[in-house]
PDB file of C-alpha atoms in Angstrom:
ATOM      1  CA  ALA A   1       5.333   9.184  14.637  1.00 78.00           C
ATOM      2  CA  GLN A   2       6.261   8.839  10.922  1.00 85.00           C
ATOM      3  CA  SER A   3       4.077  10.956   8.306  1.00 91.00           C
ATOM      4  CA  VAL A   4       3.527  11.328   5.211  1.00 95.00           C
ATOM      5  CA  ALA A   5       1.208  14.168   3.793  1.00 96.00           C
ATOM      6  CA  GLN A   6       0.291  14.778   0.089  1.00 97.00           C
ATOM      7  CA  PRO A   7      -1.665  18.128   0.206  1.00 96.00           C
ATOM      8  CA  GLU A   8      -3.319  17.591  -3.423  1.00 97.00           C
ATOM      9  CA  ASP A   9      -6.107  15.406  -3.467  1.00 96.00           C
ATOM     10  CA  GLN A  10      -5.822  15.948  -7.227  1.00 97.00           C
ATOM     11  CA  VAL A  11      -3.446  17.191  -9.963  1.00 98.00           C
ATOM     12  CA  ASN A  12      -4.615  18.268 -13.621  1.00 98.00           C
ATOM     13  CA  VAL A  13      -1.367  18.743 -16.267  1.00 98.00           C
ATOM     14  CA  ALA A  14      -2.287  18.034 -20.669  1.00 98.00           C
ATOM     15  CA  GLU A  15      -0.597  15.253 -22.234  1.00 98.00           C
ATOM     16  CA  GLY A  16       2.942  16.595 -22.962  1.00 97.00           C
ATOM     17  CA  ASN A  17       3.595  18.496 -20.264  1.00 98.00           C
ATOM     18  CA  PRO A  18       5.476  17.583 -17.365  1.00 97.00           C
ATOM     19  CA  LEU A  19       3.699  17.041 -13.746  1.00 97.00           C
ATOM     20  CA  THR A  20       4.516  16.186 -10.338  1.00 98.00           C
ATOM     21  CA  VAL A  21       2.820  14.869  -7.992  1.00 98.00           C
ATOM     22  CA  LYS A  22       3.911  15.744  -4.257  1.00 98.00           C
ATOM     23  CA  CYS A  23       5.496  14.482  -0.894  1.00 98.00           C
ATOM     24  CA  THR A  24       6.303  15.044   2.545  1.00 97.00           C
ATOM     25  CA  TYR A  25       7.411  12.859   4.850  1.00 95.00           C
ATOM     26  CA  SER A  26       7.812  12.669   9.420  1.00 92.00           C
ATOM     27  CA  VAL A  27      10.205  10.247  10.544  1.00 86.00           C
ATOM     28  CA  SER A  28      12.739   9.315  12.984  1.00 83.00           C
ATOM     29  CA  GLY A  29      16.070   9.073  11.427  1.00 82.00           C
ATOM     30  CA  ASN A  30      16.724   8.036   7.814  1.00 82.00           C
ATOM     31  CA  PRO A  31      13.623   7.933   5.202  1.00 85.00           C
ATOM     32  CA  TYR A  32      12.703   4.850   3.528  1.00 90.00           C
ATOM     33  CA  LEU A  33       9.861   6.632   0.925  1.00 94.00           C
ATOM     34  CA  PHE A  34       8.224   4.781  -2.120  1.00 96.00           C
ATOM     35  CA  TRP A  35       5.864   5.817  -4.223  1.00 98.00           C
ATOM     36  CA  TYR A  36       3.250   3.695  -5.704  1.00 98.00           C
ATOM     37  CA  VAL A  37       0.531   3.550  -8.998  1.00 97.00           C
ATOM     38  CA  GLN A  38      -3.005   2.869  -7.795  1.00 95.00           C
ATOM     39  CA  TYR A  39      -4.946   1.645 -10.675  1.00 93.00           C
ATOM     40  CA  PRO A  40      -8.892   1.191 -10.493  1.00 89.00           C
ATOM     41  CA  ASN A  41     -10.243  -1.644  -8.548  1.00 84.00           C
ATOM     42  CA  ARG A  42      -6.607  -3.293  -8.135  1.00 88.00           C
ATOM     43  CA  GLY A  43      -4.213  -3.187  -5.768  1.00 89.00           C
ATOM     44  CA  LEU A  44      -1.096  -1.030  -5.665  1.00 95.00           C
ATOM     45  CA  GLN A  45       2.114  -1.115  -7.574  1.00 96.00           C
ATOM     46  CA  PHE A  46       5.399  -0.273  -6.927  1.00 96.00           C
ATOM     47  CA  LEU A  47       6.698   2.997  -8.835  1.00 97.00           C
ATOM     48  CA  LEU A  48      10.300   3.949  -6.807  1.00 96.00           C
ATOM     49  CA  LYS A  49      11.947   4.075  -3.635  1.00 94.00           C
ATOM     50  CA  TYR A  50      14.421   5.841  -1.805  1.00 92.00           C
ATOM     51  CA  ILE A  51      17.079   4.055   0.624  1.00 88.00           C
ATOM     52  CA  THR A  52      20.127   6.243   0.817  1.00 83.00           C
ATOM     53  CA  GLY A  53      22.405   7.727  -1.800  1.00 83.00           C
ATOM     54  CA  ASP A  54      21.373   9.967  -5.096  1.00 87.00           C
ATOM     55  CA  ASN A  55      18.522  12.241  -4.682  1.00 91.00           C
ATOM     56  CA  LEU A  56      17.181  11.643  -7.595  1.00 95.00           C
ATOM     57  CA  VAL A  57      15.557   8.295  -8.323  1.00 95.00           C
ATOM     58  CA  LYS A  58      14.206   6.563 -11.523  1.00 95.00           C
ATOM     59  CA  GLY A  59      11.614   4.230 -11.117  1.00 95.00           C
ATOM     60  CA  SER A  60       9.316   2.969 -13.615  1.00 93.00           C
ATOM     61  CA  TYR A  61       7.246   4.063 -16.269  1.00 93.00           C
ATOM     62  CA  GLY A  62       9.639   6.852 -17.027  1.00 95.00           C
ATOM     63  CA  PHE A  63       9.067   7.970 -13.440  1.00 97.00           C
ATOM     64  CA  GLU A  64      11.721   9.824 -11.352  1.00 97.00           C
ATOM     65  CA  ALA A  65      11.160  11.266  -7.997  1.00 97.00           C
ATOM     66  CA  GLU A  66      13.523  13.962  -5.714  1.00 96.00           C
ATOM     67  CA  PHE A  67      14.481  13.022  -1.746  1.00 95.00           C
ATOM     68  CA  ASN A  68      15.565  16.733  -0.346  1.00 94.00           C
ATOM     69  CA  LYS A  69      16.002  16.013   3.463  1.00 92.00           C
ATOM     70  CA  SER A  70      15.815  19.270   3.836  1.00 93.00           C
ATOM     71  CA  GLN A  71      12.336  20.351   3.260  1.00 94.00           C
ATOM     72  CA  THR A  72      11.933  16.660   4.137  1.00 94.00           C
ATOM     73  CA  SER A  73      10.160  15.961   0.121  1.00 96.00           C
ATOM     74  CA  PHE A  74       9.909  13.205  -1.827  1.00 97.00           C
ATOM     75  CA  HIS A  75       7.936  15.113  -5.632  1.00 98.00           C
ATOM     76  CA  LEU A  76       7.489  12.987  -8.016  1.00 98.00           C
ATOM     77  CA  LYS A  77       8.027  13.919 -11.344  1.00 98.00           C
ATOM     78  CA  LYS A  78       7.928  13.308 -14.708  1.00 98.00           C
ATOM     79  CA  PRO A  79       8.542  15.018 -17.406  1.00 97.00           C
ATOM     80  CA  SER A  80       6.376  14.051 -20.061  1.00 97.00           C
ATOM     81  CA  ALA A  81       2.455  13.107 -19.346  1.00 97.00           C
ATOM     82  CA  LEU A  82       0.214  10.648 -20.514  1.00 97.00           C
ATOM     83  CA  VAL A  83      -3.507   9.917 -20.705  1.00 97.00           C
ATOM     84  CA  SER A  84      -2.965   6.486 -18.840  1.00 95.00           C
ATOM     85  CA  ASP A  85      -0.618   8.088 -16.509  1.00 97.00           C
ATOM     86  CA  SER A  86      -4.031   9.387 -14.500  1.00 97.00           C
ATOM     87  CA  ALA A  87      -4.484   6.928 -11.511  1.00 97.00           C
ATOM     88  CA  LEU A  88      -4.028   7.714  -8.107  1.00 97.00           C
ATOM     89  CA  TYR A  89      -0.785   7.707  -6.520  1.00 98.00           C
ATOM     90  CA  PHE A  90       0.407   7.175  -3.242  1.00 98.00           C
ATOM     91  CA  CYS A  91       3.833   7.826  -1.530  1.00 97.00           C
ATOM     92  CA  ALA A  92       4.950   5.486   1.107  1.00 96.00           C
ATOM     93  CA  VAL A  93       7.058   5.991   3.899  1.00 93.00           C
ATOM     94  CA  SER A  94       8.640   2.689   5.805  1.00 87.00           C
ATOM     95  CA  ALA A  95       8.540   3.315   9.587  1.00 70.00           C
ATOM     96  CA  VAL A  96      11.184   3.154  11.773  1.00 66.00           C
ATOM     97  CA  ASN A  97      12.407   0.009  13.852  1.00 70.00           C
ATOM     98  CA  THR A  98       9.408  -2.328  11.632  1.00 74.00           C
ATOM     99  CA  ASP A  99       8.307  -2.780   7.815  1.00 82.00           C
ATOM    100  CA  LYS A 100       5.244  -1.401   8.000  1.00 89.00           C
ATOM    101  CA  LEU A 101       4.505   0.623   5.377  1.00 92.00           C
ATOM    102  CA  ILE A 102       2.742   4.606   6.055  1.00 93.00           C
ATOM    103  CA  PHE A 103       1.025   6.031   3.183  1.00 96.00           C
ATOM    104  CA  GLY A 104      -0.430   8.758   2.032  1.00 96.00           C
ATOM    105  CA  THR A 105      -4.142  10.259   1.248  1.00 96.00           C
ATOM    106  CA  GLY A 106      -3.072   9.460  -1.661  1.00 97.00           C
ATOM    107  CA  THR A 107      -3.198  12.319  -4.889  1.00 98.00           C
ATOM    108  CA  ARG A 108      -5.069  11.458  -8.341  1.00 97.00           C
ATOM    109  CA  LEU A 109      -3.499  12.279 -11.544  1.00 98.00           C
ATOM    110  CA  GLN A 110      -5.134  13.517 -14.032  1.00 98.00           C
ATOM    111  CA  VAL A 111      -4.292  14.044 -17.611  1.00 97.00           C
ATOM    112  CA  PHE A 112      -6.400  15.082 -20.276  1.00 96.00           C
ATOM    113  CA  PRO A 113      -5.040  14.476 -24.020  1.00 95.00           C
TER     114      PRO A 113
ATOM    115  CA  ASP B   1       6.496 -14.237 -10.688  1.00 54.00           C
ATOM    116  CA  THR B   2       2.792 -14.671 -10.677  1.00 76.00           C
ATOM    117  CA  GLY B   3       2.203 -12.297  -8.702  1.00 93.00           C
ATOM    118  CA  VAL B   4       0.720 -11.985  -5.117  1.00 96.00           C
ATOM    119  CA  SER B   5      -2.937 -13.370  -5.344  1.00 97.00           C
ATOM    120  CA  GLN B   6      -6.247 -12.877  -2.963  1.00 97.00           C
ATOM    121  CA  ASP B   7      -9.385 -14.634  -2.899  1.00 97.00           C
ATOM    122  CA  PRO B   8     -11.832 -13.400  -3.322  1.00 97.00           C
ATOM    123  CA  ARG B   9     -11.556 -10.061  -4.842  1.00 96.00           C
ATOM    124  CA  HIS B  10     -15.107  -9.679  -3.728  1.00 97.00           C
ATOM    125  CA  LYS B  11     -17.259 -10.494  -0.362  1.00 97.00           C
ATOM    126  CA  ILE B  12     -20.823  -9.536   0.415  1.00 97.00           C
ATOM    127  CA  THR B  13     -22.049 -10.986   3.540  1.00 97.00           C
ATOM    128  CA  LYS B  14     -24.187  -9.855   5.581  1.00 96.00           C
ATOM    129  CA  ARG B  15     -23.958  -7.958   9.401  1.00 96.00           C
ATOM    130  CA  GLY B  16     -22.089 -10.047  12.038  1.00 97.00           C
ATOM    131  CA  GLN B  17     -21.767 -13.328  10.071  1.00 97.00           C
ATOM    132  CA  ASN B  18     -18.441 -14.665   9.309  1.00 97.00           C
ATOM    133  CA  VAL B  19     -15.908 -13.957   6.809  1.00 98.00           C
ATOM    134  CA  THR B  20     -12.668 -15.893   5.314  1.00 98.00           C
ATOM    135  CA  PHE B  21      -9.702 -13.878   2.969  1.00 98.00           C
ATOM    136  CA  ARG B  22      -6.630 -15.744   1.482  1.00 98.00           C
ATOM    137  CA  CYS B  23      -2.809 -14.436   0.650  1.00 98.00           C
ATOM    138  CA  ASP B  24      -0.718 -16.262  -1.787  1.00 97.00           C
ATOM    139  CA  PRO B  25       2.569 -13.528  -1.728  1.00 96.00           C
ATOM    140  CA  ILE B  26       4.961 -14.384  -3.842  1.00 95.00           C
ATOM    141  CA  SER B  27       6.904 -17.153  -3.495  1.00 91.00           C
ATOM    142  CA  GLU B  28      10.002 -16.343  -2.289  1.00 89.00           C
ATOM    143  CA  HIS B  29       9.399 -13.875   0.210  1.00 93.00           C
ATOM    144  CA  ASN B  30       9.105 -14.337   3.578  1.00 92.00           C
ATOM    145  CA  ARG B  31       7.330 -11.158   4.479  1.00 93.00           C
ATOM    146  CA  LEU B  32       3.623 -10.603   3.941  1.00 96.00           C
ATOM    147  CA  TYR B  33       1.503  -7.644   5.211  1.00 96.00           C
ATOM    148  CA  TRP B  34      -2.722  -6.855   5.129  1.00 97.00           C
ATOM    149  CA  TYR B  35      -3.153  -3.639   5.064  1.00 97.00           C
ATOM    150  CA  ARG B  36      -7.004  -2.075   4.791  1.00 97.00           C
ATOM    151  CA  GLN B  37      -7.933   0.213   2.477  1.00 95.00           C
ATOM    152  CA  THR B  38     -11.704   3.109   2.550  1.00 94.00           C
ATOM    153  CA  LEU B  39     -12.837   4.864  -0.049  1.00 89.00           C
ATOM    154  CA  GLY B  40     -10.729   8.199  -0.195  1.00 86.00           C
ATOM    155  CA  GLN B  41      -8.342   7.058   1.752  1.00 91.00           C
ATOM    156  CA  GLY B  42      -3.809   5.013   1.448  1.00 93.00           C
ATOM    157  CA  PRO B  43      -3.553   1.635   2.707  1.00 95.00           C
ATOM    158  CA  GLU B  44      -3.587   1.540   7.071  1.00 95.00           C
ATOM    159  CA  PHE B  45      -1.598  -1.050   7.902  1.00 95.00           C
ATOM    160  CA  LEU B  46      -2.692  -4.118  10.012  1.00 96.00           C
ATOM    161  CA  THR B  47      -0.653  -7.145  10.642  1.00 96.00           C
ATOM    162  CA  TYR B  48       2.806  -8.903   9.031  1.00 93.00           C
ATOM    163  CA  PHE B  49       4.482 -12.426   8.929  1.00 94.00           C
ATOM    164  CA  GLN B  50       7.645 -13.117   8.164  1.00 92.00           C
ATOM    165  CA  ASN B  51       7.698 -16.458   7.199  1.00 93.00           C
ATOM    166  CA  GLU B  52       4.972 -18.466  10.227  1.00 93.00           C
ATOM    167  CA  ALA B  53       5.633 -15.528  12.280  1.00 94.00           C
ATOM    168  CA  GLN B  54       3.570 -12.612  13.435  1.00 93.00           C
ATOM    169  CA  LEU B  55       5.309  -9.811  14.213  1.00 91.00           C
ATOM    170  CA  GLU B  56       3.129  -6.813  14.798  1.00 91.00           C
ATOM    171  CA  LYS B  57       0.004  -6.380  14.406  1.00 92.00           C
ATOM    172  CA  SER B  58      -2.012  -2.286  14.213  1.00 91.00           C
ATOM    173  CA  ARG B  59      -4.910  -1.143  17.123  1.00 88.00           C
ATOM    174  CA  LEU B  60      -7.235  -1.322  14.783  1.00 81.00           C
ATOM    175  CA  LEU B  61      -7.070  -5.226  14.351  1.00 85.00           C
ATOM    176  CA  SER B  62      -9.567  -5.617  17.071  1.00 86.00           C
ATOM    177  CA  ASP B  63     -10.505  -9.005  18.519  1.00 91.00           C
ATOM    178  CA  ARG B  64     -12.479  -9.288  15.523  1.00 95.00           C
ATOM    179  CA  PHE B  65      -9.695  -9.904  13.963  1.00 95.00           C
ATOM    180  CA  SER B  66      -7.609 -12.554  13.294  1.00 95.00           C
ATOM    181  CA  ALA B  67      -4.158 -14.212  10.746  1.00 96.00           C
ATOM    182  CA  GLU B  68      -2.842 -16.541  10.638  1.00 96.00           C
ATOM    183  CA  ARG B  69       0.623 -17.778   7.913  1.00 96.00           C
ATOM    184  CA  PRO B  70       0.613 -21.349   9.530  1.00 91.00           C
ATOM    185  CA  LYS B  71       2.783 -22.662   6.698  1.00 87.00           C
ATOM    186  CA  GLY B  72       4.605 -19.589   6.129  1.00 86.00           C
ATOM    187  CA  SER B  73       2.996 -19.471   2.713  1.00 91.00           C
ATOM    188  CA  PHE B  74      -0.678 -18.897   2.298  1.00 96.00           C
ATOM    189  CA  SER B  75      -2.105 -16.643   4.797  1.00 98.00           C
ATOM    190  CA  THR B  76      -5.122 -15.538   5.868  1.00 98.00           C
ATOM    191  CA  LEU B  77      -8.009 -13.180   7.686  1.00 97.00           C
ATOM    192  CA  GLU B  78     -10.799 -14.043   9.885  1.00 97.00           C
ATOM    193  CA  ILE B  79     -13.017 -11.579  10.571  1.00 97.00           C
ATOM    194  CA  GLN B  80     -15.703 -12.263  12.543  1.00 97.00           C
ATOM    195  CA  ARG B  81     -18.966 -10.828  14.033  1.00 96.00           C
ATOM    196  CA  THR B  82     -18.576  -7.894  10.619  1.00 97.00           C
ATOM    197  CA  GLU B  83     -19.839  -4.491  11.351  1.00 95.00           C
ATOM    198  CA  GLN B  84     -21.276  -1.827   8.666  1.00 94.00           C
ATOM    199  CA  GLY B  85     -17.564  -0.370   9.930  1.00 94.00           C
ATOM    200  CA  ASP B  86     -15.812  -3.611   8.343  1.00 96.00           C
ATOM    201  CA  SER B  87     -16.726  -2.305   4.319  1.00 96.00           C
ATOM    202  CA  ALA B  88     -13.660  -1.568   2.514  1.00 96.00           C
ATOM    203  CA  MET B  89     -11.247  -2.916   0.436  1.00 96.00           C
ATOM    204  CA  TYR B  90      -8.311  -5.442   2.307  1.00 97.00           C
ATOM    205  CA  LEU B  91      -4.664  -5.522   0.454  1.00 97.00           C
ATOM    206  CA  CYS B  92      -2.002  -8.121   0.798  1.00 97.00           C
ATOM    207  CA  ALA B  93       1.451  -7.334  -0.127  1.00 96.00           C
ATOM    208  CA  SER B  94       4.366  -9.400  -0.182  1.00 95.00           C
ATOM    209  CA  SER B  95       8.451  -8.854  -0.012  1.00 93.00           C
ATOM    210  CA  SER B  96      11.090 -10.030   0.830  1.00 89.00           C
ATOM    211  CA  THR B  97      13.215  -9.118   3.906  1.00 80.00           C
ATOM    212  CA  GLY B  98      13.540  -5.844   5.037  1.00 70.00           C
ATOM    213  CA  GLY B  99      12.354  -2.888   4.992  1.00 63.00           C
ATOM    214  CA  ASN B 100      14.434  -1.652   2.537  1.00 80.00           C
ATOM    215  CA  GLN B 101      12.655  -3.868  -0.311  1.00 87.00           C
ATOM    216  CA  PRO B 102       8.909  -2.538  -1.900  1.00 92.00           C
ATOM    217  CA  GLN B 103       5.894  -4.837  -1.484  1.00 94.00           C
ATOM    218  CA  HIS B 104       4.365  -5.885  -4.305  1.00 95.00           C
ATOM    219  CA  PHE B 105       0.966  -6.139  -3.537  1.00 96.00           C
ATOM    220  CA  GLY B 106      -2.065  -8.086  -4.688  1.00 97.00           C
ATOM    221  CA  ASP B 107      -5.300  -6.724  -5.981  1.00 95.00           C
ATOM    222  CA  GLY B 108      -7.565  -6.868  -2.799  1.00 96.00           C
ATOM    223  CA  THR B 109     -10.257  -8.177  -1.258  1.00 97.00           C
ATOM    224  CA  ARG B 110     -13.364  -5.939  -1.639  1.00 96.00           C
ATOM    225  CA  LEU B 111     -15.872  -6.375   1.027  1.00 97.00           C
ATOM    226  CA  SER B 112     -19.080  -5.669   1.624  1.00 97.00           C
ATOM    227  CA  ILE B 113     -21.117  -5.524   4.361  1.00 96.00           C
ATOM    228  CA  LEU B 114     -24.964  -5.200   4.194  1.00 92.00           C
TER     229      LEU B 114
END
């Protein structure tokens, strides 16, 4: 069965420092991978996706993610964190032969001034 | 692109009552999804439509839940005889056809059962 794991409940980083939010996945076949961000009392906003091709995917608001097939990981990264990046981040995989998304439990990112 | 719209944003009701939520997808999107999110968890898939056809239902969707998309545009999600465990955020998303297309989410309907 397909699954996504986000091993960190919370990540703390100082403004201006690089950030990484970790995600690993388990899926049969080639994965479609996504990152979403959620602000309080709001829905999820799409950040980026990996379908095929380059392992480094660039997305919205300066975020990027690195796909690593051998480690079955899809970590979210940003070179320089902003206080406004503080939010809840979800990694998701699109299940094989269906378009439903399977989400991780989320990682709360806290960026301190 | 006006985004996915959900109504109401908040619903408070007593246990045993029926509730109905509405979702208006992005107009050119033919896929529409419903998810449920409880506190501290990621969204869990409930069901999805392609146009007016309901293509998949989760086992989470008990017989008290029903979803429709009668004209392939807006969708409704009804919960009958609500229970305490139904308290959650109900999220709607829409996308173009294909698993590699990102789903765009509305701001959700937060349901609280008294």
